[in-house]
């Protein structure tokens, strides 16, 4: 689309500048108030190190879980027309609009010790999810799932069926055709979905603290550590850890710069 | 017609701010207090307002360190009440509060589900494998006290979650997600319906919370804040506090 030759109105420019400022000021605030002299000490302190390790472990686990649960769902939505398809897609997007703390409460009601499925997990397998790293991963998977389903569905839909059909006529089975033709072609979208989901799980707070609680070394992720540092009045540690998350988020943005939204 | 509507709006605009300040020349006294003082201060505020009809007490409860940080950040708080002297000392050092006075004390208790289904007897039983134990986070006063209790009992207790304040700990047990929580004796009232309180045992001897209360130096209502402080030292307030399970300093 060629750019318009007419310049934008002043009003629009002013309002857009206000919008940009609204987004930029908080980030600038973080950079300005960062205790640069003690930042290294904060980042390398045992509690920060543990929180970073837990965050990495939990986010990666959450992404894997979301992929396992979300990819088959995305495939069904992309390739098959069935009754209630719109409802299923809406259900997959619920975590996107649900307030995270509400998500945490809902997870407790489903997978907590007294929960619908939780009590079965406890009685049959002796497994409890709250207060464990696995529980934190479940909370992360819950919020990351919509990202995976959305991008994967778009990715699968964009693959040219004729190429898959060609593979099938040449003797490839369903799985081989998927593995050798569909997957490589949908890969960019899938990778974008995985990275987005991972970043979302990394930043999750409300659902994690409600469902998985706060257990240093097990469920205390970086966002929880920031919250506790604030509660304790340690603004320096809070700001430093926030900066770490900011750097990671910017890195994700740069990584996905042309693949941000799936093209319809 | 349109003039009348406009005047009506203007009248509302003028009257609206007055509605939030306890009456015509009313004063809003903002009190920030530790979470464990919720029931006590709510009751005391109601009684204070009865005695001082022109004062509207606005209460703000939360973890003590966070409340101090709010005051240091410039929040318009008139009175600050924390759950330990250390947190109050931080505010005092920063010059944010006047001389504090301790108005009550509190001891620790173990909160369990009603009926004590696991048959726990004291803090030593918290070592039982598979038991889900929650305490406050060590950054807040009740967390420091819980850690002291565990140390005094010989350690070796696996804490499953460290909550941001004592009400959250009680909620975990009440919700059924935890088996036992280390709370204050005042957090479980007899007839609570969902929780029972257990005496932690001899290890808890000497572990006591002291609640200092002070007026802020930046307060715009020093007179009313002073009246609130006087009220807290009165016999009526002492009766309310001891009735809820607090100790006298």
GROMACS .gro file of C-alpha atoms in nm:
model
  513
    1UNK     CA    1   0.000   0.000   0.000
    2UNK     CA    2   0.152   0.332  -0.101
    3UNK     CA    3   0.173   0.597   0.173
    4UNK     CA    4  -0.063   0.889   0.141
    5UNK     CA    5   0.094   1.206   0.020
    6UNK     CA    6  -0.119   1.425   0.249
    7UNK     CA    7   0.039   1.484   0.592
    8UNK     CA    8  -0.152   1.362   0.903
    9UNK     CA    9  -0.355   1.616   1.096
   10UNK     CA   10  -0.194   1.786   1.393
   11UNK     CA   11  -0.457   1.647   1.629
   12UNK     CA   12  -0.379   1.293   1.526
   13UNK     CA   13  -0.008   1.350   1.567
   14UNK     CA   14  -0.050   1.502   1.913
   15UNK     CA   15  -0.274   1.219   2.031
   16UNK     CA   16  -0.043   0.959   1.883
   17UNK     CA   17   0.251   1.123   2.060
   18UNK     CA   18   0.054   1.102   2.386
   19UNK     CA   19  -0.002   0.732   2.320
   20UNK     CA   20   0.367   0.678   2.260
   21UNK     CA   21   0.456   0.869   2.575
   22UNK     CA   22   0.212   0.658   2.774
   23UNK     CA   23   0.399   0.349   2.662
   24UNK     CA   24   0.751   0.491   2.685
   25UNK     CA   25   0.736   0.668   3.023
   26UNK     CA   26   0.702   0.356   3.243
   27UNK     CA   27   1.000   0.197   3.067
   28UNK     CA   28   1.195   0.522   3.101
   29UNK     CA   29   1.101   0.526   3.470
   30UNK     CA   30   1.248   0.180   3.518
   31UNK     CA   31   1.573   0.283   3.350
   32UNK     CA   32   1.590   0.609   3.540
   33UNK     CA   33   1.529   0.464   3.888
   34UNK     CA   34   1.747   0.158   3.840
   35UNK     CA   35   2.013   0.134   4.111
   36UNK     CA   36   2.291   0.087   3.856
   37UNK     CA   37   2.568   0.076   4.115
   38UNK     CA   38   2.413  -0.210   4.310
   39UNK     CA   39   2.233  -0.371   4.014
   40UNK     CA   40   2.496  -0.641   3.968
   41UNK     CA   41   2.476  -0.739   4.335
   42UNK     CA   42   2.099  -0.764   4.311
   43UNK     CA   43   2.106  -0.976   3.999
   44UNK     CA   44   2.367  -1.215   4.132
   45UNK     CA   45   2.215  -1.249   4.480
   46UNK     CA   46   2.106  -1.604   4.572
   47UNK     CA   47   1.735  -1.521   4.578
   48UNK     CA   48   1.747  -1.351   4.238
   49UNK     CA   49   1.948  -1.638   4.091
   50UNK     CA   50   1.699  -1.892   4.225
   51UNK     CA   51   1.404  -1.692   4.093
   52UNK     CA   52   1.562  -1.669   3.747
   53UNK     CA   53   1.631  -2.043   3.743
   54UNK     CA   54   1.273  -2.121   3.854
   55UNK     CA   55   1.133  -1.879   3.595
   56UNK     CA   56   1.328  -2.041   3.311
   57UNK     CA   57   1.230  -2.390   3.418
   58UNK     CA   58   0.864  -2.307   3.474
   59UNK     CA   59   0.821  -2.102   3.153
   60UNK     CA   60   0.981  -2.372   2.940
   61UNK     CA   61   0.771  -2.641   3.107
   62UNK     CA   62   0.462  -2.429   3.058
   63UNK     CA   63   0.536  -2.383   2.687
   64UNK     CA   64   0.591  -2.755   2.634
   65UNK     CA   65   0.264  -2.833   2.813
   66UNK     CA   66   0.080  -2.566   2.614
   67UNK     CA   67   0.224  -2.706   2.291
   68UNK     CA   68   0.120  -3.062   2.374
   69UNK     CA   69  -0.230  -2.948   2.464
   70UNK     CA   70  -0.265  -2.673   2.205
   71UNK     CA   71  -0.121  -2.803   1.880
   72UNK     CA   72  -0.371  -3.087   1.828
   73UNK     CA   73  -0.649  -2.842   1.908
   74UNK     CA   74  -0.507  -2.591   1.659
   75UNK     CA   75  -0.489  -2.861   1.393
   76UNK     CA   76  -0.852  -2.956   1.441
   77UNK     CA   77  -0.959  -2.594   1.425
   78UNK     CA   78  -0.753  -2.527   1.113
   79UNK     CA   79  -0.837  -2.833   0.909
   80UNK     CA   80  -1.172  -2.965   1.012
   81UNK     CA   81  -1.510  -2.807   1.013
   82UNK     CA   82  -1.718  -2.947   1.297
   83UNK     CA   83  -2.017  -2.843   1.498
   84UNK     CA   84  -1.929  -2.615   1.784
   85UNK     CA   85  -1.603  -2.511   1.616
   86UNK     CA   86  -1.660  -2.145   1.704
   87UNK     CA   87  -1.729  -2.241   2.064
   88UNK     CA   88  -1.408  -2.444   2.084
   89UNK     CA   89  -1.204  -2.156   1.947
   90UNK     CA   90  -1.369  -1.918   2.194
   91UNK     CA   91  -1.285  -2.157   2.476
   92UNK     CA   92  -0.922  -2.163   2.366
   93UNK     CA   93  -0.913  -1.784   2.389
   94UNK     CA   94  -1.069  -1.757   2.736
   95UNK     CA   95  -0.734  -1.733   2.922
   96UNK     CA   96  -0.659  -1.429   2.708
   97UNK     CA   97  -0.946  -1.227   2.851
   98UNK     CA   98  -0.973  -1.380   3.196
   99UNK     CA   99  -0.806  -1.175   3.471
  100UNK     CA  100  -0.501  -1.380   3.576
  101UNK     CA  101  -0.600  -1.399   3.944
  102UNK     CA  102  -0.943  -1.526   3.841
  103UNK     CA  103  -0.760  -1.782   3.628
  104UNK     CA  104  -0.564  -1.883   3.937
  105UNK     CA  105  -0.880  -1.929   4.143
  106UNK     CA  106  -1.038  -2.128   3.860
  107UNK     CA  107  -0.728  -2.350   3.843
  108UNK     CA  108  -0.753  -2.409   4.218
  109UNK     CA  109  -1.115  -2.512   4.181
  110UNK     CA  110  -1.019  -2.753   3.903
  111UNK     CA  111  -0.675  -2.879   4.006
  112UNK     CA  112  -0.640  -2.783   4.371
  113UNK     CA  113  -0.646  -3.045   4.645
  114UNK     CA  114  -1.022  -3.022   4.670
  115UNK     CA  115  -1.068  -2.949   4.301
  116UNK     CA  116  -1.276  -3.134   4.045
  117UNK     CA  117  -0.980  -3.308   3.886
  118UNK     CA  118  -0.735  -3.225   4.160
  119UNK     CA  119  -0.886  -3.461   4.413
  120UNK     CA  120  -0.865  -3.745   4.160
  121UNK     CA  121  -0.499  -3.663   4.094
  122UNK     CA  122  -0.436  -3.672   4.468
  123UNK     CA  123  -0.634  -3.988   4.541
  124UNK     CA  124  -0.522  -4.197   4.242
  125UNK     CA  125  -0.168  -4.075   4.180
  126UNK     CA  126  -0.076  -3.899   4.502
  127UNK     CA  127   0.002  -3.588   4.296
  128UNK     CA  128  -0.077  -3.238   4.415
  129UNK     CA  129  -0.009  -2.941   4.191
  130UNK     CA  130  -0.038  -2.635   4.418
  131UNK     CA  131   0.291  -2.518   4.570
  132UNK     CA  132   0.499  -2.717   4.320
  133UNK     CA  133   0.699  -2.613   4.013
  134UNK     CA  134   0.467  -2.836   3.808
  135UNK     CA  135   0.174  -2.631   3.940
  136UNK     CA  136   0.347  -2.311   3.838
  137UNK     CA  137   0.399  -2.461   3.491
  138UNK     CA  138   0.027  -2.544   3.473
  139UNK     CA  139  -0.057  -2.182   3.555
  140UNK     CA  140   0.188  -2.067   3.287
  141UNK     CA  141   0.048  -2.311   3.032
  142UNK     CA  142  -0.302  -2.185   3.102
  143UNK     CA  143  -0.213  -1.828   3.006
  144UNK     CA  144   0.017  -1.926   2.718
  145UNK     CA  145  -0.228  -2.162   2.548
  146UNK     CA  146  -0.428  -1.902   2.352
  147UNK     CA  147  -0.112  -1.767   2.189
  148UNK     CA  148  -0.009  -2.111   2.075
  149UNK     CA  149  -0.351  -2.210   1.947
  150UNK     CA  150  -0.405  -1.883   1.757
  151UNK     CA  151  -0.070  -1.876   1.578
  152UNK     CA  152  -0.057  -2.251   1.515
  153UNK     CA  153  -0.407  -2.251   1.369
  154UNK     CA  154  -0.314  -1.970   1.132
  155UNK     CA  155   0.009  -2.148   1.046
  156UNK     CA  156  -0.158  -2.478   0.967
  157UNK     CA  157  -0.428  -2.310   0.767
  158UNK     CA  158  -0.174  -2.131   0.551
  159UNK     CA  159  -0.003  -2.449   0.436
  160UNK     CA  160  -0.095  -2.537   0.078
  161UNK     CA  161  -0.300  -2.857   0.091
  162UNK     CA  162  -0.192  -2.950  -0.258
  163UNK     CA  163   0.162  -3.002  -0.135
  164UNK     CA  164   0.038  -3.236   0.137
  165UNK     CA  165  -0.184  -3.417  -0.112
  166UNK     CA  166   0.112  -3.458  -0.344
  167UNK     CA  167   0.308  -3.619  -0.064
  168UNK     CA  168   0.018  -3.855   0.013
  169UNK     CA  169  -0.015  -3.963  -0.351
  170UNK     CA  170   0.355  -4.043  -0.348
  171UNK     CA  171   0.290  -4.289  -0.066
  172UNK     CA  172   0.350  -4.089   0.249
  173UNK     CA  173   0.132  -4.172   0.549
  174UNK     CA  174  -0.053  -3.905   0.744
  175UNK     CA  175   0.220  -3.860   1.002
  176UNK     CA  176   0.502  -3.857   0.743
  177UNK     CA  177   0.322  -3.597   0.535
  178UNK     CA  178   0.271  -3.387   0.845
  179UNK     CA  179   0.630  -3.424   0.958
  180UNK     CA  180   0.802  -3.372   0.623
  181UNK     CA  181   0.568  -3.124   0.451
  182UNK     CA  182   0.323  -2.947   0.685
  183UNK     CA  183   0.550  -2.891   0.983
  184UNK     CA  184   0.840  -2.730   0.796
  185UNK     CA  185   0.600  -2.502   0.611
  186UNK     CA  186   0.410  -2.403   0.928
  187UNK     CA  187   0.731  -2.380   1.132
  188UNK     CA  188   0.769  -1.998   1.131
  189UNK     CA  189   0.419  -1.950   1.274
  190UNK     CA  190   0.468  -2.232   1.523
  191UNK     CA  191   0.796  -2.088   1.643
  192UNK     CA  192   0.633  -1.747   1.682
  193UNK     CA  193   0.354  -1.904   1.885
  194UNK     CA  194   0.599  -2.092   2.106
  195UNK     CA  195   0.808  -1.783   2.171
  196UNK     CA  196   0.502  -1.569   2.243
  197UNK     CA  197   0.362  -1.834   2.474
  198UNK     CA  198   0.696  -1.863   2.650
  199UNK     CA  199   0.717  -1.489   2.702
  200UNK     CA  200   0.362  -1.477   2.836
  201UNK     CA  201   0.430  -1.762   3.078
  202UNK     CA  202   0.751  -1.591   3.191
  203UNK     CA  203   0.560  -1.278   3.288
  204UNK     CA  204   0.269  -1.449   3.459
  205UNK     CA  205   0.202  -1.344   3.818
  206UNK     CA  206  -0.163  -1.353   3.928
  207UNK     CA  207  -0.239  -1.711   3.830
  208UNK     CA  208   0.098  -1.834   3.958
  209UNK     CA  209   0.078  -1.679   4.304
  210UNK     CA  210  -0.286  -1.784   4.348
  211UNK     CA  211  -0.255  -2.141   4.221
  212UNK     CA  212   0.108  -2.236   4.287
  213UNK     CA  213   0.170  -2.011   4.588
  214UNK     CA  214   0.510  -1.868   4.676
  215UNK     CA  215   0.780  -2.122   4.748
  216UNK     CA  216   1.141  -2.008   4.694
  217UNK     CA  217   1.322  -2.254   4.470
  218UNK     CA  218   0.999  -2.416   4.359
  219UNK     CA  219   0.739  -2.161   4.252
  220UNK     CA  220   0.895  -1.821   4.323
  221UNK     CA  221   0.939  -1.689   3.970
  222UNK     CA  222   1.092  -1.350   3.889
  223UNK     CA  223   0.755  -1.163   3.885
  224UNK     CA  224   0.674  -1.307   4.230
  225UNK     CA  225   1.021  -1.210   4.352
  226UNK     CA  226   0.961  -0.853   4.230
  227UNK     CA  227   0.626  -0.840   4.412
  228UNK     CA  228   0.778  -0.967   4.738
  229UNK     CA  229   1.070  -0.726   4.710
  230UNK     CA  230   0.818  -0.442   4.682
  231UNK     CA  231   0.625  -0.573   4.985
  232UNK     CA  232   0.948  -0.579   5.179
  233UNK     CA  233   1.026  -0.222   5.075
  234UNK     CA  234   1.333  -0.329   4.873
  235UNK     CA  235   1.274  -0.110   4.569
  236UNK     CA  236   1.630  -0.164   4.441
  237UNK     CA  237   1.588  -0.539   4.401
  238UNK     CA  238   1.240  -0.495   4.255
  239UNK     CA  239   1.355  -0.248   3.989
  240UNK     CA  240   1.664  -0.452   3.897
  241UNK     CA  241   1.468  -0.772   3.847
  242UNK     CA  242   1.206  -0.579   3.651
  243UNK     CA  243   1.482  -0.460   3.420
  244UNK     CA  244   1.594  -0.818   3.364
  245UNK     CA  245   1.242  -0.910   3.254
  246UNK     CA  246   1.230  -0.598   3.037
  247UNK     CA  247   1.550  -0.699   2.857
  248UNK     CA  248   1.409  -1.046   2.795
  249UNK     CA  249   1.083  -0.900   2.664
  250UNK     CA  250   1.266  -0.665   2.426
  251UNK     CA  251   1.476  -0.958   2.304
  252UNK     CA  252   1.154  -1.147   2.225
  253UNK     CA  253   1.019  -0.848   2.036
  254UNK     CA  254   1.334  -0.821   1.828
  255UNK     CA  255   1.333  -1.193   1.759
  256UNK     CA  256   0.980  -1.189   1.625
  257UNK     CA  257   0.989  -0.853   1.454
  258UNK     CA  258   0.830  -0.958   1.129
  259UNK     CA  259   0.621  -1.243   1.261
  260UNK     CA  260   0.436  -1.059   1.530
  261UNK     CA  261   0.084  -1.132   1.424
  262UNK     CA  262  -0.020  -1.426   1.207
  263UNK     CA  263  -0.120  -1.308   0.862
  264UNK     CA  264  -0.476  -1.416   0.781
  265UNK     CA  265  -3.417   2.505   3.089
  266UNK     CA  266  -3.058   2.443   2.985
  267UNK     CA  267  -2.936   2.702   3.236
  268UNK     CA  268  -3.119   2.519   3.511
  269UNK     CA  269  -2.955   2.187   3.413
  270UNK     CA  270  -2.614   2.350   3.401
  271UNK     CA  271  -2.662   2.507   3.742
  272UNK     CA  272  -2.780   2.172   3.873
  273UNK     CA  273  -2.461   2.005   3.749
  274UNK     CA  274  -2.249   2.277   3.900
  275UNK     CA  275  -2.425   2.233   4.230
  276UNK     CA  276  -2.351   1.860   4.224
  277UNK     CA  277  -1.987   1.926   4.142
  278UNK     CA  278  -1.955   2.158   4.438
  279UNK     CA  279  -2.134   1.926   4.675
  280UNK     CA  280  -1.961   1.605   4.564
  281UNK     CA  281  -1.618   1.671   4.719
  282UNK     CA  282  -1.781   1.756   5.048
  283UNK     CA  283  -1.959   1.421   5.051
  284UNK     CA  284  -1.633   1.233   5.087
  285UNK     CA  285  -1.500   1.420   5.383
  286UNK     CA  286  -1.728   1.321   5.668
  287UNK     CA  287  -1.977   1.599   5.646
  288UNK     CA  288  -1.983   1.975   5.608
  289UNK     CA  289  -1.651   2.061   5.772
  290UNK     CA  290  -1.566   1.693   5.818
  291UNK     CA  291  -1.221   1.542   5.838
  292UNK     CA  292  -1.107   1.216   5.678
  293UNK     CA  293  -0.853   1.045   5.898
  294UNK     CA  294  -0.648   0.797   5.696
  295UNK     CA  295  -0.515   0.508   5.900
  296UNK     CA  296  -0.280   0.247   5.751
  297UNK     CA  297  -0.257  -0.067   5.963
  298UNK     CA  298  -0.104  -0.413   5.947
  299UNK     CA  299  -0.332  -0.682   5.807
  300UNK     CA  300  -0.359  -0.857   6.145
  301UNK     CA  301  -0.527  -0.545   6.287
  302UNK     CA  302  -0.818  -0.564   6.041
  303UNK     CA  303  -1.092  -0.674   6.279
  304UNK     CA  304  -0.959  -0.470   6.571
  305UNK     CA  305  -0.923  -0.140   6.389
  306UNK     CA  306  -1.251  -0.178   6.202
  307UNK     CA  307  -1.432  -0.208   6.534
  308UNK     CA  308  -1.228   0.071   6.694
  309UNK     CA  309  -1.283   0.302   6.397
  310UNK     CA  310  -1.659   0.255   6.424
  311UNK     CA  311  -1.651   0.345   6.793
  312UNK     CA  312  -1.422   0.641   6.733
  313UNK     CA  313  -1.655   0.775   6.463
  314UNK     CA  314  -1.946   0.753   6.707
  315UNK     CA  315  -1.757   0.967   6.954
  316UNK     CA  316  -1.632   1.208   6.687
  317UNK     CA  317  -1.914   1.250   6.434
  318UNK     CA  318  -1.718   1.498   6.227
  319UNK     CA  319  -1.437   1.251   6.165
  320UNK     CA  320  -1.450   0.980   5.899
  321UNK     CA  321  -1.187   0.711   5.956
  322UNK     CA  322  -1.059   0.557   5.634
  323UNK     CA  323  -0.876   0.229   5.691
  324UNK     CA  324  -0.608   0.075   5.473
  325UNK     CA  325  -0.478  -0.272   5.564
  326UNK     CA  326  -0.179  -0.455   5.422
  327UNK     CA  327   0.166  -0.598   5.492
  328UNK     CA  328   0.356  -0.366   5.725
  329UNK     CA  329   0.662  -0.303   5.503
  330UNK     CA  330   0.438  -0.212   5.209
  331UNK     CA  331   0.245   0.036   5.426
  332UNK     CA  332   0.567   0.204   5.534
  333UNK     CA  333   0.679   0.225   5.171
  334UNK     CA  334   0.350   0.391   5.080
  335UNK     CA  335   0.406   0.657   5.347
  336UNK     CA  336   0.764   0.712   5.228
  337UNK     CA  337   0.636   0.746   4.872
  338UNK     CA  338   0.410   1.028   4.986
  339UNK     CA  339   0.071   0.862   5.038
  340UNK     CA  340  -0.163   1.092   5.240
  341UNK     CA  341  -0.165   0.875   5.553
  342UNK     CA  342  -0.230   1.028   5.896
  343UNK     CA  343  -0.166   0.730   6.125
  344UNK     CA  344   0.052   0.424   6.075
  345UNK     CA  345   0.026   0.099   6.272
  346UNK     CA  346   0.271  -0.183   6.202
  347UNK     CA  347   0.304  -0.540   6.331
  348UNK     CA  348   0.658  -0.501   6.460
  349UNK     CA  349   0.890  -0.234   6.588
  350UNK     CA  350   1.152  -0.300   6.320
  351UNK     CA  351   0.920  -0.191   6.040
  352UNK     CA  352   0.815   0.117   6.237
  353UNK     CA  353   1.181   0.197   6.306
  354UNK     CA  354   1.241   0.218   5.930
  355UNK     CA  355   0.966   0.481   5.906
  356UNK     CA  356   1.103   0.665   6.210
  357UNK     CA  357   1.457   0.674   6.069
  358UNK     CA  358   1.325   0.827   5.749
  359UNK     CA  359   1.159   1.096   5.959
  360UNK     CA  360   0.814   0.999   5.836
  361UNK     CA  361   0.648   0.938   6.172
  362UNK     CA  362   0.641   1.086   6.521
  363UNK     CA  363   0.724   0.892   6.837
  364UNK     CA  364   0.541   0.554   6.821
  365UNK     CA  365   0.351   0.393   7.109
  366UNK     CA  366   0.291   0.020   7.141
  367UNK     CA  367  -0.083  -0.038   7.180
  368UNK     CA  368  -0.113  -0.417   7.171
  369UNK     CA  369   0.075  -0.745   7.153
  370UNK     CA  370   0.005  -1.072   6.977
  371UNK     CA  371   0.128  -1.427   6.989
  372UNK     CA  372   0.147  -1.702   6.730
  373UNK     CA  373  -0.103  -1.980   6.677
  374UNK     CA  374  -0.137  -2.268   6.435
  375UNK     CA  375  -0.446  -2.246   6.215
  376UNK     CA  376  -0.595  -2.579   6.113
  377UNK     CA  377  -0.922  -2.685   5.961
  378UNK     CA  378  -1.211  -2.704   6.199
  379UNK     CA  379  -1.197  -3.022   6.400
  380UNK     CA  380  -0.820  -3.058   6.355
  381UNK     CA  381  -0.857  -3.349   6.109
  382UNK     CA  382  -0.484  -3.427   6.110
  383UNK     CA  383  -0.469  -3.441   6.488
  384UNK     CA  384  -0.184  -3.195   6.524
  385UNK     CA  385  -0.063  -3.116   6.873
  386UNK     CA  386   0.199  -2.845   6.833
  387UNK     CA  387   0.469  -2.705   6.610
  388UNK     CA  388   0.675  -3.027   6.630
  389UNK     CA  389   0.397  -3.208   6.441
  390UNK     CA  390   0.458  -2.979   6.144
  391UNK     CA  391   0.751  -3.206   6.053
  392UNK     CA  392   0.508  -3.477   5.953
  393UNK     CA  393   0.586  -3.575   5.593
  394UNK     CA  394   0.321  -3.486   5.342
  395UNK     CA  395   0.170  -3.212   5.557
  396UNK     CA  396   0.116  -2.886   5.367
  397UNK     CA  397   0.249  -2.602   5.583
  398UNK     CA  398   0.217  -2.232   5.500
  399UNK     CA  399   0.358  -1.927   5.672
  400UNK     CA  400   0.397  -1.558   5.590
  401UNK     CA  401   0.690  -1.458   5.370
  402UNK     CA  402   1.005  -1.369   5.570
  403UNK     CA  403   0.984  -1.013   5.440
  404UNK     CA  404   0.685  -0.938   5.663
  405UNK     CA  405   0.668  -0.942   6.047
  406UNK     CA  406   0.452  -1.255   6.083
  407UNK     CA  407   0.695  -1.436   5.853
  408UNK     CA  408   0.992  -1.341   6.069
  409UNK     CA  409   0.806  -1.463   6.375
  410UNK     CA  410   0.713  -1.790   6.205
  411UNK     CA  411   1.079  -1.843   6.111
  412UNK     CA  412   1.176  -1.775   6.473
  413UNK     CA  413   0.919  -2.030   6.589
  414UNK     CA  414   1.053  -2.293   6.349
  415UNK     CA  415   1.410  -2.224   6.465
  416UNK     CA  416   1.305  -2.249   6.829
  417UNK     CA  417   1.138  -2.582   6.754
  418UNK     CA  418   1.460  -2.717   6.606
  419UNK     CA  419   1.402  -2.651   6.236
  420UNK     CA  420   1.345  -2.924   5.980
  421UNK     CA  421   0.998  -2.805   5.880
  422UNK     CA  422   0.929  -2.785   5.507
  423UNK     CA  423   0.722  -2.474   5.436
  424UNK     CA  424   0.520  -2.519   5.117
  425UNK     CA  425   0.424  -2.158   5.054
  426UNK     CA  426   0.513  -1.818   5.197
  427UNK     CA  427   0.220  -1.579   5.163
  428UNK     CA  428   0.237  -1.202   5.151
  429UNK     CA  429   0.033  -1.143   5.466
  430UNK     CA  430  -0.125  -1.334   5.751
  431UNK     CA  431  -0.478  -1.316   5.612
  432UNK     CA  432  -0.359  -1.496   5.298
  433UNK     CA  433  -0.212  -1.773   5.516
  434UNK     CA  434  -0.545  -1.819   5.697
  435UNK     CA  435  -0.722  -1.822   5.360
  436UNK     CA  436  -0.504  -2.107   5.230
  437UNK     CA  437  -0.604  -2.325   5.525
  438UNK     CA  438  -0.969  -2.220   5.509
  439UNK     CA  439  -0.977  -2.296   5.137
  440UNK     CA  440  -0.841  -2.645   5.199
  441UNK     CA  441  -0.517  -2.600   5.004
  442UNK     CA  442  -0.300  -2.611   5.316
  443UNK     CA  443  -0.322  -2.830   5.626
  444UNK     CA  444  -0.175  -2.584   5.874
  445UNK     CA  445  -0.073  -2.221   5.875
  446UNK     CA  446   0.131  -2.016   6.118
  447UNK     CA  447  -0.087  -1.716   6.204
  448UNK     CA  448  -0.148  -1.482   6.493
  449UNK     CA  449  -0.367  -1.591   6.782
  450UNK     CA  450  -0.611  -1.316   6.685
  451UNK     CA  451  -0.665  -1.451   6.334
  452UNK     CA  452  -0.877  -1.745   6.444
  453UNK     CA  453  -1.174  -1.644   6.650
  454UNK     CA  454  -1.373  -1.900   6.849
  455UNK     CA  455  -1.683  -1.983   6.651
  456UNK     CA  456  -1.501  -1.903   6.327
  457UNK     CA  457  -1.662  -2.199   6.159
  458UNK     CA  458  -1.381  -2.301   5.928
  459UNK     CA  459  -1.063  -2.276   6.131
  460UNK     CA  460  -0.943  -2.389   6.469
  461UNK     CA  461  -0.641  -2.248   6.650
  462UNK     CA  462  -0.377  -2.463   6.814
  463UNK     CA  463  -0.120  -2.354   7.068
  464UNK     CA  464   0.220  -2.400   6.904
  465UNK     CA  465   0.365  -2.518   7.234
  466UNK     CA  466   0.664  -2.409   7.446
  467UNK     CA  467   0.872  -2.317   7.139
  468UNK     CA  468   0.651  -2.010   7.093
  469UNK     CA  469   0.732  -1.873   7.437
  470UNK     CA  470   0.888  -1.531   7.406
  471UNK     CA  471   0.789  -1.485   7.042
  472UNK     CA  472   0.558  -1.188   7.055
  473UNK     CA  473   0.442  -0.926   6.808
  474UNK     CA  474   0.427  -0.570   6.932
  475UNK     CA  475   0.212  -0.316   6.748
  476UNK     CA  476   0.358   0.035   6.746
  477UNK     CA  477   0.127   0.312   6.626
  478UNK     CA  478   0.242   0.659   6.527
  479UNK     CA  479   0.111   0.971   6.355
  480UNK     CA  480   0.287   1.071   6.035
  481UNK     CA  481   0.490   1.390   6.025
  482UNK     CA  482   0.324   1.490   5.699
  483UNK     CA  483  -0.029   1.452   5.835
  484UNK     CA  484  -0.267   1.739   5.763
  485UNK     CA  485  -0.489   1.638   6.056
  486UNK     CA  486  -0.249   1.620   6.346
  487UNK     CA  487  -0.523   1.710   6.594
  488UNK     CA  488  -0.758   1.430   6.491
  489UNK     CA  489  -0.467   1.188   6.460
  490UNK     CA  490  -0.371   1.272   6.816
  491UNK     CA  491  -0.728   1.204   6.929
  492UNK     CA  492  -0.715   0.865   6.757
  493UNK     CA  493  -0.388   0.784   6.936
  494UNK     CA  494  -0.544   0.885   7.272
  495UNK     CA  495  -0.844   0.667   7.196
  496UNK     CA  496  -0.618   0.368   7.129
  497UNK     CA  497  -0.473   0.405   7.478
  498UNK     CA  498  -0.814   0.425   7.641
  499UNK     CA  499  -0.975   0.151   7.848
  500UNK     CA  500  -1.252   0.108   7.594
  501UNK     CA  501  -0.999   0.036   7.319
  502UNK     CA  502  -0.806  -0.197   7.549
  503UNK     CA  503  -1.125  -0.395   7.614
  504UNK     CA  504  -1.192  -0.427   7.240
  505UNK     CA  505  -0.835  -0.543   7.177
  506UNK     CA  506  -0.822  -0.798   7.457
  507UNK     CA  507  -1.168  -0.919   7.355
  508UNK     CA  508  -1.028  -1.002   7.012
  509UNK     CA  509  -0.732  -1.190   7.156
  510UNK     CA  510  -0.462  -0.923   7.165
  511UNK     CA  511  -0.241  -0.877   7.468
  512UNK     CA  512  -0.182  -0.554   7.659
  513UNK     CA  513   0.165  -0.406   7.622
   0.00000   0.00000   0.00000
